[in-house]
XYZ file of C-alpha atoms in Angstrom:
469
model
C -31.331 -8.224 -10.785
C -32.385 -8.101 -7.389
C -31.081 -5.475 -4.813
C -30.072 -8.015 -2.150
C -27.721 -5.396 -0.054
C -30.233 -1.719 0.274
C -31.358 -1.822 3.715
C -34.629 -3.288 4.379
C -36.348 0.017 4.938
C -35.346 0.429 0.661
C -32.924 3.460 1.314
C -29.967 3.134 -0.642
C -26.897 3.167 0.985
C -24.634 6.143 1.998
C -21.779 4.462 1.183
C -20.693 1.240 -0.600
C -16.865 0.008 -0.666
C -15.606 -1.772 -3.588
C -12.445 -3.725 -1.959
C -11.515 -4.863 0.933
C -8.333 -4.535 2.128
C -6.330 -2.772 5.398
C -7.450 0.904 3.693
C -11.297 0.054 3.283
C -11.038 -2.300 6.575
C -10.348 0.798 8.184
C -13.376 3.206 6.914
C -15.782 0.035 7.679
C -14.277 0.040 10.677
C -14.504 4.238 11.729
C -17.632 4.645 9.701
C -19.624 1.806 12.315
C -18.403 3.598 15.197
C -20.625 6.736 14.434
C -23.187 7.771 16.808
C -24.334 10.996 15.878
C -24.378 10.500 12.465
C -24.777 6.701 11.621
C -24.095 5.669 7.884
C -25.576 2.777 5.984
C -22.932 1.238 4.524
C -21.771 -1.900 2.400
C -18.417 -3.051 1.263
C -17.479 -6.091 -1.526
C -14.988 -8.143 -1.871
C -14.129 -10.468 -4.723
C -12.474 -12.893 -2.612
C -13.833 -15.472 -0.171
C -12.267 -13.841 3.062
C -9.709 -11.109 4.006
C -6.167 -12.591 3.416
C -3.044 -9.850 3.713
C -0.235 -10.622 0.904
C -1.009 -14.622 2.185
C 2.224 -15.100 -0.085
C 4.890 -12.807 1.962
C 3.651 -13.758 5.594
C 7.418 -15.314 6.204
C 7.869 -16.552 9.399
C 9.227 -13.889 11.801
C 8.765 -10.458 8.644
C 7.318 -7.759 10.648
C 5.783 -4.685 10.029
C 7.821 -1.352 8.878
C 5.378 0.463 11.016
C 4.398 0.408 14.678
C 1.589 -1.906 16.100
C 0.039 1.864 16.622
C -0.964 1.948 12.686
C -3.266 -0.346 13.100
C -6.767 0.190 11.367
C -8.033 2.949 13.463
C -5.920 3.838 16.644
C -4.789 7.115 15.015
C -7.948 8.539 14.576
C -9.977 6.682 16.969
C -7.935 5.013 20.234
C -11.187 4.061 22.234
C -12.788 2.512 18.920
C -13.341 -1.490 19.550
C -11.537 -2.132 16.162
C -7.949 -1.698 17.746
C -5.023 -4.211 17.533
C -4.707 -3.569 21.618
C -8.903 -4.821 21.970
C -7.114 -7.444 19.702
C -4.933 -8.660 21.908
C -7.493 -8.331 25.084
C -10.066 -10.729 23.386
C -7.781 -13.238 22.613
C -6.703 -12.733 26.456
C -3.158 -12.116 24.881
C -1.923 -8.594 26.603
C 0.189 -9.275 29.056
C 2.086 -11.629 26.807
C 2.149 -8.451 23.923
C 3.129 -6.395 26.753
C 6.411 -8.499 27.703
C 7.450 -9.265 24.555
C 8.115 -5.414 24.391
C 7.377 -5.295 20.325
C 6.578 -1.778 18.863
C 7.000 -3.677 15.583
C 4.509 -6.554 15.164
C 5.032 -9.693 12.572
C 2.886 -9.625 9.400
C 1.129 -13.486 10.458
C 0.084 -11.226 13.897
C -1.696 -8.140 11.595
C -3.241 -9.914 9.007
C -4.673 -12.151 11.839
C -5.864 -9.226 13.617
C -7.620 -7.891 9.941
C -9.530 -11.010 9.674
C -10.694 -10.811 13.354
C -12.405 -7.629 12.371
C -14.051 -8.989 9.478
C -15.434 -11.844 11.361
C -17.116 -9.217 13.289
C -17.285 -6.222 11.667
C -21.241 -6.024 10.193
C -22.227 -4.762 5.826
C -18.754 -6.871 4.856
C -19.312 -8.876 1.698
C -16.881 -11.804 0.386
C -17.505 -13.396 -2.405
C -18.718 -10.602 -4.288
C -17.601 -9.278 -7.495
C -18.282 -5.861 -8.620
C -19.057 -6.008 -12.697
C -20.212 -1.949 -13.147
C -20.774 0.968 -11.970
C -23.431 3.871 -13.372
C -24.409 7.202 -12.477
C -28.584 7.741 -12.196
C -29.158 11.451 -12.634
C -32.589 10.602 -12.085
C -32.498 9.195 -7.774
C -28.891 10.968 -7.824
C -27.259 7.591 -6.749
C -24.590 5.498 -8.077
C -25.505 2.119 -9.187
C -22.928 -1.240 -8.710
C -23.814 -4.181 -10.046
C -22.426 -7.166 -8.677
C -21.876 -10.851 -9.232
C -22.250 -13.309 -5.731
C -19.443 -15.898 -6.015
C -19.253 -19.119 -4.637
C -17.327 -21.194 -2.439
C -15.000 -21.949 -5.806
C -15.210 -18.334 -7.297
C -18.147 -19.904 -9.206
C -21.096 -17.643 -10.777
C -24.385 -17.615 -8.067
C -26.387 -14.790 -8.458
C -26.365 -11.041 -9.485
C -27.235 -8.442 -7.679
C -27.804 -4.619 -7.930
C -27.347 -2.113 -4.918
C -27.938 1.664 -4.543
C -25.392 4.247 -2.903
C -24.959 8.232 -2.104
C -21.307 7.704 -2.294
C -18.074 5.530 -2.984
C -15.173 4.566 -1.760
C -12.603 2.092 -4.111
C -10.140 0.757 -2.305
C -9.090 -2.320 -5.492
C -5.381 -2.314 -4.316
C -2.698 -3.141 -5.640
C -1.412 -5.901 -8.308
C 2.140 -7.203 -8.633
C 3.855 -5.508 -11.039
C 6.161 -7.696 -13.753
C 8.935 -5.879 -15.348
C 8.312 -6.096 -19.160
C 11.040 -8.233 -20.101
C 9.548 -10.973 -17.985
C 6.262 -10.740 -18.636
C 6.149 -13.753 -21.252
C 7.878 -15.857 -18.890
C 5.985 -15.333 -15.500
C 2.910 -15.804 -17.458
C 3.974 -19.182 -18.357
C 3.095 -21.875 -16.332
C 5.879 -24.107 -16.714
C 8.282 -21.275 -16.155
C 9.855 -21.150 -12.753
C 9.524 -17.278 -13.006
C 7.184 -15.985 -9.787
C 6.394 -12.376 -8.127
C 7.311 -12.257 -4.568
C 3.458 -12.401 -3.786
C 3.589 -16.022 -4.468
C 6.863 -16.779 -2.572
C 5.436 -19.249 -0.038
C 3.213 -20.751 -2.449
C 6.307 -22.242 -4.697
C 8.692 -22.220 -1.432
C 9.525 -25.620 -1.298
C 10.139 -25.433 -5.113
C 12.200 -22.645 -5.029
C 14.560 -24.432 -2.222
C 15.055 -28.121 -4.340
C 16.107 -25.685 -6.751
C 20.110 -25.756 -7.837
C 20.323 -22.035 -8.465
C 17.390 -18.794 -7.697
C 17.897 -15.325 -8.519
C 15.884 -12.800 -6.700
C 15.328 -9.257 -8.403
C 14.273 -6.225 -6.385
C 16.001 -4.141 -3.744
C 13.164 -3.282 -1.369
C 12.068 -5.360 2.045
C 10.576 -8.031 0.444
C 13.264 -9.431 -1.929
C 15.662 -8.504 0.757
C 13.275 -10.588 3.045
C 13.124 -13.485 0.940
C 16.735 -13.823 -0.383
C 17.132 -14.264 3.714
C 14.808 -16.992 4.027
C 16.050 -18.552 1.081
C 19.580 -18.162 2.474
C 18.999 -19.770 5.487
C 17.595 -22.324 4.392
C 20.454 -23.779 1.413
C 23.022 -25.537 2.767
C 26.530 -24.152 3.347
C 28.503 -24.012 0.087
C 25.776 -24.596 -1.872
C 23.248 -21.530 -1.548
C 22.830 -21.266 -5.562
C 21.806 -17.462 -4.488
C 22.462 -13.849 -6.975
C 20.588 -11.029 -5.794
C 19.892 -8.358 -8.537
C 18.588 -5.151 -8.513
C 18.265 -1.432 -10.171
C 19.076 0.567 -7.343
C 22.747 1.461 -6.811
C 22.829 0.055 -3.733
C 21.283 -2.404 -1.250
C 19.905 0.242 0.726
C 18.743 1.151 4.195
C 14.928 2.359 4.565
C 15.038 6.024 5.945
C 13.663 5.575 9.150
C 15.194 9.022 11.328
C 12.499 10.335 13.115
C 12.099 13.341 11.328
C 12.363 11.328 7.768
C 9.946 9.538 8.901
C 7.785 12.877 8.893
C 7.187 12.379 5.175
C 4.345 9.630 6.211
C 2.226 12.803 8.222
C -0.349 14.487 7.625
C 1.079 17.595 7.372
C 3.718 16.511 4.644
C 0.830 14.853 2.304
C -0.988 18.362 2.381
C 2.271 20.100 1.375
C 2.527 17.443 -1.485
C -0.678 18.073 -2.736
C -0.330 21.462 -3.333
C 2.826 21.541 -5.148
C 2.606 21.588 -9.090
C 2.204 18.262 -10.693
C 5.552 17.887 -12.387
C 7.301 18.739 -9.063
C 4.988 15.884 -7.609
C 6.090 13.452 -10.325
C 9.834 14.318 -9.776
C 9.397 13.648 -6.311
C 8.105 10.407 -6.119
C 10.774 8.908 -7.978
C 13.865 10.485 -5.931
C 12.080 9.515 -2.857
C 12.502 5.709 -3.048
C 14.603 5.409 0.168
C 11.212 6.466 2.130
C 9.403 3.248 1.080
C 11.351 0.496 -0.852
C 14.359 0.477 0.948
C 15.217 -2.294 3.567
C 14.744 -2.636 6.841
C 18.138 -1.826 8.781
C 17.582 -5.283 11.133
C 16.762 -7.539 7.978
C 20.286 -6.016 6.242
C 21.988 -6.758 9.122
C 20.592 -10.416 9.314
C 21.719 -11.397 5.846
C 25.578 -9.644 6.722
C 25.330 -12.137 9.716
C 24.266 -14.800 7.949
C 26.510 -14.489 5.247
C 29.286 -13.544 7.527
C 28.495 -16.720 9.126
C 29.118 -19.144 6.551
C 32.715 -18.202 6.235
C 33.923 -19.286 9.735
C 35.483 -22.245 8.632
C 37.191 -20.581 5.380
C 35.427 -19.509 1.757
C 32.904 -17.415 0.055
C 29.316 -18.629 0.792
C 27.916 -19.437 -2.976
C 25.725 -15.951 -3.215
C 26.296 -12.824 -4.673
C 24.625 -9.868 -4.461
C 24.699 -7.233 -7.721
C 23.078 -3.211 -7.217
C 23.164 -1.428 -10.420
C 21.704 -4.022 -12.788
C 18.653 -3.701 -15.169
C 17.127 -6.977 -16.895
C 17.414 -6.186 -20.613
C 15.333 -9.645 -21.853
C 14.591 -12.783 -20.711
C 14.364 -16.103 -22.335
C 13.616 -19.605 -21.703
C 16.786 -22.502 -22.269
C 16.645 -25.798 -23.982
C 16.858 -27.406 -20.284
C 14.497 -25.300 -18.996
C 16.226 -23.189 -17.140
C 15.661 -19.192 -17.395
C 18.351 -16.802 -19.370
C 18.443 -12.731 -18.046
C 20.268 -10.532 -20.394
C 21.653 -8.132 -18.115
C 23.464 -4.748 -18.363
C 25.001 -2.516 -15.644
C 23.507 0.954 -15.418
C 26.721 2.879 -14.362
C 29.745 0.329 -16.131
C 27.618 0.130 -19.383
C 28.540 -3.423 -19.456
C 26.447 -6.440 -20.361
C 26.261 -10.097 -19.733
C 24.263 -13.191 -19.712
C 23.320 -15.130 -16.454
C 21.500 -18.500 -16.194
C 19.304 -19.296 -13.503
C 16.835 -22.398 -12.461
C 14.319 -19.840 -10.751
C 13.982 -16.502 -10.734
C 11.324 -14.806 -7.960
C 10.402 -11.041 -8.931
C 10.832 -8.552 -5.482
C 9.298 -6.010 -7.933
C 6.692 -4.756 -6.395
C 3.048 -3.700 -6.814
C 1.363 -0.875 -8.753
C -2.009 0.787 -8.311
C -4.789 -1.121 -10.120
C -6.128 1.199 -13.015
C -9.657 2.671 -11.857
C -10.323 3.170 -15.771
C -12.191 -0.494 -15.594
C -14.314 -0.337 -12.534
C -15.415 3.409 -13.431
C -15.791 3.262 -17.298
C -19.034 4.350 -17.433
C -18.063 7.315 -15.395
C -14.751 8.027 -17.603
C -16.015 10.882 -19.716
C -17.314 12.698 -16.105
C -13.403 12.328 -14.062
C -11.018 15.195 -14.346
C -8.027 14.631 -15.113
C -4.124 15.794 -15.151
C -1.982 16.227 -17.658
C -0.681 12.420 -17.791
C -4.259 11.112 -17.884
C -4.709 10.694 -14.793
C -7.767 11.584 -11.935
C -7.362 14.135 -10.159
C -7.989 13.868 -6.408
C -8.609 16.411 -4.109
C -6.937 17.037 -0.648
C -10.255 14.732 1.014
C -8.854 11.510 -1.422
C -12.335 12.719 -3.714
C -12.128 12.132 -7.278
C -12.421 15.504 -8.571
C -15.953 15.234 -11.173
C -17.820 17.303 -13.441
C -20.857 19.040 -11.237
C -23.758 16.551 -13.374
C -22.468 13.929 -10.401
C -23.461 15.071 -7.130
C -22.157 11.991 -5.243
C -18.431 11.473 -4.136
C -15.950 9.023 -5.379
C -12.973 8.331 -2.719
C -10.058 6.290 -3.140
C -7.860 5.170 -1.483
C -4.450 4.161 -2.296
C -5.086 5.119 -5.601
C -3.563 8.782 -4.993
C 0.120 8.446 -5.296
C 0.721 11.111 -8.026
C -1.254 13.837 -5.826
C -0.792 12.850 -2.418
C 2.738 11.030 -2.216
C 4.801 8.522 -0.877
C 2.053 8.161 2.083
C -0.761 7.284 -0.142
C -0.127 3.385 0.265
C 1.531 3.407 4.083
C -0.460 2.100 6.904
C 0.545 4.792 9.382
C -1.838 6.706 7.278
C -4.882 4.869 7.131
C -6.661 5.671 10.213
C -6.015 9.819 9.250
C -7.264 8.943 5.813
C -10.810 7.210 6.517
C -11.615 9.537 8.968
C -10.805 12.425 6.345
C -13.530 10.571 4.561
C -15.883 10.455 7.121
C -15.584 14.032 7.906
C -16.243 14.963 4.775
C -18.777 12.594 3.494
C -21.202 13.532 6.983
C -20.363 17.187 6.324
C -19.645 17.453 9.936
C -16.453 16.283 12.519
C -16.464 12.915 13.876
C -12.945 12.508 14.332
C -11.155 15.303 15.284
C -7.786 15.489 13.441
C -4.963 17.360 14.243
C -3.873 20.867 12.923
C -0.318 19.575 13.462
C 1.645 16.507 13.008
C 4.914 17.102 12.146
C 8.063 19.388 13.672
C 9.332 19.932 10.429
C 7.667 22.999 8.577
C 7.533 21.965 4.823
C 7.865 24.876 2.745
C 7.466 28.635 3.276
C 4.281 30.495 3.505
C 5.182 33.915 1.223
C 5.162 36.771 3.273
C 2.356 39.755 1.149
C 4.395 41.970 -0.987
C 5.215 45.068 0.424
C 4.206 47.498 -1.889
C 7.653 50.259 -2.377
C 7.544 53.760 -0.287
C 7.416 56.957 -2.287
C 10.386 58.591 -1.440
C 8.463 61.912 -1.601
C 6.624 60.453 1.607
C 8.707 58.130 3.225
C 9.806 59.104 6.853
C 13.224 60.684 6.568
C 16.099 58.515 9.081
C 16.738 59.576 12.180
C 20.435 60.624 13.204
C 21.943 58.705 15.516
């Protein structure tokens, strides 16, 4: 194998990024900008170029968070990388600054990613990472790599050299078990939301589609779809789990769950608390967008000007028992509501899965590493307050993930408001000195209480005796 990425002088690398996405976009990004202590870095990519959910870019979805979380604003405003340079290139900010948006569309961000990868120097596409080792000897990690071609085909391998890490793999869609046979078939017109425009024009020549999943993007695409049937004939059910078709909390001071100061709170609280948590906390990030709610009530309001029901119905409260395929081909859910108890069958000609994504397993990437990663009392890494995985002392270089820290670091871990704060959390750790400047404060609300020392009892043998008043 031949080393094609250490730097020509034969250093290794400080730091090599497997993945990239918005999260390792962003430390690629922060970690060119430094002057006073410059990194040599590389990052990989299995794919040809930098595409963000291609699949959900639906004409007119924005962003749940301000143009402001953009790759680096938050922790660097005068860095080159920002969406407002963005705009200024493309001679586009007096048009950005009319159109008055604090919320940009999806097309508009992942166009802005890509303009920083066709800039941004040390990115490699096309470029599959096979293993990773620990050499005691040179104290370096080792990834070993497979060069892809134009097709994903097999070109060369190569070998590279690095101080430290930083995974950011993702996500992958996540297929409720029941399905699973089905959307692995490719005959059956069962597809996750990440492929909606891919099978779009399939999905609208078809008589009848159900959509499952509460959050923005089934509510998102149940809208386009929507729109798009004619009236009387939308062919549309809407499932979900969730009790209700539910509005994102997005107060101001909810909103101070995606801060700093609330992820540091989270990570010190004891793991089953964490766990708990997470799953009551849904409304902070896979709830709907109040606007897009209020689009399909129009729209469906709409449709019944001129008398009757529009042909679409919309069920909270359901869970999808099995699945199975028909004689005709079309798709069967067993269903059964959580709160009535009851069941039922319902027959549909497509069904799209708004179910989400789940963090990829690092167990692959890192199983020569596995016996060396600490771990909690579910299994899984432990990651300490810099996004480190925590390792036995015998490895002297860091591991950092990102998005990958859920279960220690909350709902935050995957949001984009955070990204910026997280890669220069990195970077101030990895150079062992303070590049970016974060704040000691983010938040007005105070989460928790800081216990006051005990006060140790008087001896009433010594205690001052009260005064008379």
């Amino acid at each position: 194998m031949t080393d094609r990425t250490t730097p020509a002088t034969g250093r290794p690398h400080d730091l090599i990024g497997i993945g990239i996405g918005p999260f390792n976009l962003s430390l690629a990004a922060l970690a060119h900008n430094l002057r006073h202590a410059p990194l040599t870095t590389a990052f990989y990519d299995q794919r040809p170029a930098f595409h963000w959910h291609p699949g959900l870019l639906i004409d007119g979805a924005t962003l749940q968070v301000p143009f402001l979380a953009d790759l680096v604003t938050l922790a660097d405003p005068t860095s080159p990388w920002t969406f407002l340079n963005y705009l200024r290139a493309r001679d586009r900010l007096y048009p950005f600054y009319f159109a008055e948006r604090f919320h940009i569309q999806r097309a508009e961000y992942d166009a802005y990613c890509r303009w920083v990868t066709h800039q941004l120097p040390g990115l490699h596409f096309g470029h599959h990472v096979d293993a990773i080792r620990w050499d005691p000897e040179h104290a370096l990690f080792e990834v070993d790599f497979t060069q892809l071609g134009p097709h994903g085909q097999t070109e060369a391998p190569g070998r590279a050299h690095t101080r430290h890490l930083a995974l950011g793999v993702g996500t992958a869609p996540h297929v409720p078990a029941p399905l699973e046979p089905l959307a692995a078939s490719d005959d059956a017109p069962v597809i996750h939301s990440g492929a909606y425009l891919d099978h779009r024009e399939e999905l609208l020549s078809a008589g009848h589609v159900t959509v499952i999943g509460s959050g923005q993007s089934g509510a998102e695409i149940f809208l386009d779809l929507l729109r798009a049937r004619p009236h009387g004939r939308e062919g549309l059910h809407w499932l979900a789990r969730t009790p209700a078709f539910a509005p994102m909390e997005y107060s101001k001071l909810g909103l101070e769950h995606f801060t700093p100061d609330y992820t540091r709170y989270f990570h010190e609280l004891p793991e089953r608390t964490r766990d708990d948590l997470v799953t009551r906390q849904w409304q902070l990030h896979k709830g709907i967008d109040t606007d897009t709610i209020a689009a399909i009530h129009d729209e469906l309001y709409r449709r019944t000007l001129h008398g009757g029901w529009p042909d679409a119905t919309l069920t909270p409260g359901v869970a999808v028992r099995t699945a199975g395929r028909l004689a005709d081909k079309r798709v069967e859910l067993h269903l059964e509501h959580i709160e009535q108890g009851t069941r039922t069958r319902h027959t549909t000609d497509a069904v799209v899965l708004a179910t989400g994504y789940r963090e990829r397993p690092l167990d692959t990437l890192l199983g020569a590493l596995a016996p060396h990663i600490r771990r909690d009392t579910a299994g899984r890494p432990r990651v300490d307050l810099h996004h480190r995985l925590e390792l036995d002392p015998a490895i002297t270089g860091n591991i950092y993930v990102q998005n990958a820290e859920r279960h220690t670091h909350g709902v935050g871990a995957p949001d984009l408001g955070l990204a910026a704060h997280r890669s220069a959390t990195i970077l101030n750790h990895l150079t062992g000195t303070n590049p970016y400047p974060l704040p000691d404060r983010t938040a007005f609300t105070t989460f928790g209480l800081t216990p006051h020392p005990a006060v140790p009892p008087q001896n009433p043998r010594t205690a001052s005796p009260r005064q008379n008043t």
